[in-house]
Amino acid sequence: MRISWNWLRSLLDTDTLSPQQAADILTSTGLEVESCEPLEPVPGMLAGVVVGAVRTCEKHPDADRLHICMVDLGQGDPVQIVCGAPNVAAGQKVLVATVGTTLHPAGGEPFAIKKSKIRGAESHGMICAADELGLGTDHDGILVLDPAAVPGTPAAQQLNLRGDHVLEIGLTPNRSDALGHWGVARDLVAALNHRTGSTHKVLLPAVDGFKQDDEARAIAVEVQDAPAAPRYAGLTLTQVKVAPSPEWLQERLRSIGLKPLNNVVDVTNFVQHELGQPLHAFDADKLAGGKIIVRKARAGETLVTLDDKERKLDPEDLLIADAEKGACLAGVYGGAHSGVTEATTAIFLESACFDAVTIRRTARRHGLNTDASFRFERGVDPEITVYALKRAALLLQEVAGAKVSSAITDIGAPRPWAEVDLHFATVDRLCGMPIAPDDVAKILQALDCKIAARDAQKLRVQVPPYRVDVLREADLVEEVLRIHGLDRVPIPARLMVPPVLHEAVTAEAFGANLSKHLAGRGFREVMTPSLVNGARAAQLDPAVEGTLVRLKNPLSAELDVMRPTLLFGMLQAAVHNAARQQPDLRLFECGRRYAVDAKGQVHESSRTALLITGQEGRESWRAAVRGSELADVKAETELLLERLGLAEGSSWVPAEHALLGSAVEARLGKHSVAVLGEVKAEVRKAFGLGQRAWYAELDDEALLALVRGQRTTFREVPKFPAVRRDLSLLLDRAVTYADLERIARQAERKLLREVGLFDVYEGDKLPAGKKSYALRFILQDPQKTLTDEQVDKAMGRIRQALEKEAGAELRG
């Protein structure tokens, strides 16, 4: 949220604070100021440019179009300046850029003014045109000032240029009370007074001058849905002259990034950003029957909104209607038919407090996110509804010549103030430091809370209704501490942290170990959105159509379901990086996927996903670079299982997968713990990834259960040497390495420690349908050194089993 420092300062009774000091105080109160940047109407604010008086003006002896001027700059002797403007003349008051000044011309590059010689005549500055100062595009001649201008006056002062600072506040969703300059000023003054002992006040604009001018026009108001509109106020103004706003009002809006439109709309925007109360202006002449009805939309009803889109309304949408049809989506967006135009002469001005849930659902349903809905969704102050209306009416009288032609209609009442008991001992305990009871009371009162009762142990605090997030004693403690200053809590000299014994592996520790292992293996962690495109998900995998978890009110049609797999987000991350010259990627993500069962129950499951694409390894003169392949993601998955102590007993079996080709599944007993394969070409194409990619997804919950079921054991480092034997086998192409490893381990359970595949050959030198695998076998006895006879017997059992069960033939 953008806050103008000049605007904020107009609500304070002090001018001793700098913008940065205010930013630091606000940040320490929990209103984090993410940036504090200067805002200048003219770059550089014309520093070094002053008013000059042209005392003499003579033609240059060596140039017909140049003049030699003696200019009084308000200090010392006049200086000589060579000027080429056709309209320069003695007696003028002009703007002079002195030597050393940097100018920022309109549409050009900045340049510095230097002492120079022009056709032999010295020039000590520059008499400027409007475009040279960045004040416009006029270059017909120099800018001539009012004769009353005083030489030496800074140009910014002469032209009444005012700089500003913009504070960008990262507002948390619970702080709806700070969605206007008034709320920010309240926090700033409360903290300033508490920390310095000062007695500053927030200067709210007075509305005592509000009065009804006549009874020329009245709009009847009927609220049919009180729960959705607990308070609704309005009045009618006539003799309105719609025109551009005065400069001060436009300047205020531009400072926070809003584009001025006309005086009526600008006033509603101004009050909204000043007080945090949204307003809406209707053209009163376009309200059929002279009536406003606050009701829910009817079935099949439509409304053309200000963006000229016809929207089909939902019966749960709250509508501001006239006697015949809808005029506005309440709290969200205005209707085109009833909007203010240049021809408008009478308006009905609305100020309301709408139900936050109703507005949020309507905004999401129609894909709208407006300044008004942003505030109503979080909760506005029901007690300033009428005050904001009076403030806007007085401004419209000032800037649009309006007359108040009806009494204020005010339907509903403010919400009651919540009461919460706050114990002083709780304040000290949660803050980690003692805060005097009087200070606690003063802080809360500075935040508009009321002290209903007090004794030695506690306060009974009444919380204003606009603080919808303050409901518990702990919430009040937080309010006290943030105004006292989170950065003022002392750090003890010693921190005592007792050791904590965990009986079982926690999900958090398990996830952290997985992440550390993968990061150590060269993977980069990504975090992708949990929302994906439902139509694309169903198109790529029709089987998930009935299991997708759909949002009732999605922000976008592109993000309307919870992800059924982490693959989609990983592919988007790969595309993003590949488009920025980073095609060689090893990515991982720890996250959740979602599905709904036949009974409508939503299930979440934790997954760890790996994606490898591009080249493996870095380019080097020592080794050739190769493309990534399925074996890479399989090897990483096996290493991960080994790191978890689950490698033994794992097996790989072919699997069917809608999104992956050559898919295989890792199984541990009856548990499926991972699936991996190559991302199918049509899936890559749907996301715009042009290169091959390999993907694995591990079931964290199944792995965690297996890890918890393990016992930590110790294995002594072998004292006796291992023996390696190799076999070269001719096999049918349908036989997998996993089959061979399983058969070998079953044939030799006592001595076989490791099986590995180190060469594969498939070519025309082999019989049709055949392939050649070269396997290594590591044998070892922990009790003694193996003899050749023992090794030969063990290898004989393995060879016989492979020949019998896999149809293997021993080669050479």
XYZ file of N, CA, C and O in Angstrom, residues 176 278 379 749:
16
model
N -6.738 -4.219 8.529
C -7.644 -3.409 7.710
C -7.768 -1.991 8.253
O -8.142 -1.074 7.522
N -14.514 3.122 1.674
C -14.912 3.256 0.266
C -16.244 3.998 0.137
O -17.145 3.845 0.975
N -12.771 -5.752 6.207
C -13.568 -5.138 7.262
C -13.283 -3.662 7.415
O -12.139 -3.270 7.651
N 22.132 -65.347 -0.849
C 21.719 -64.426 0.209
C 22.835 -64.145 1.208
O 22.851 -63.110 1.842
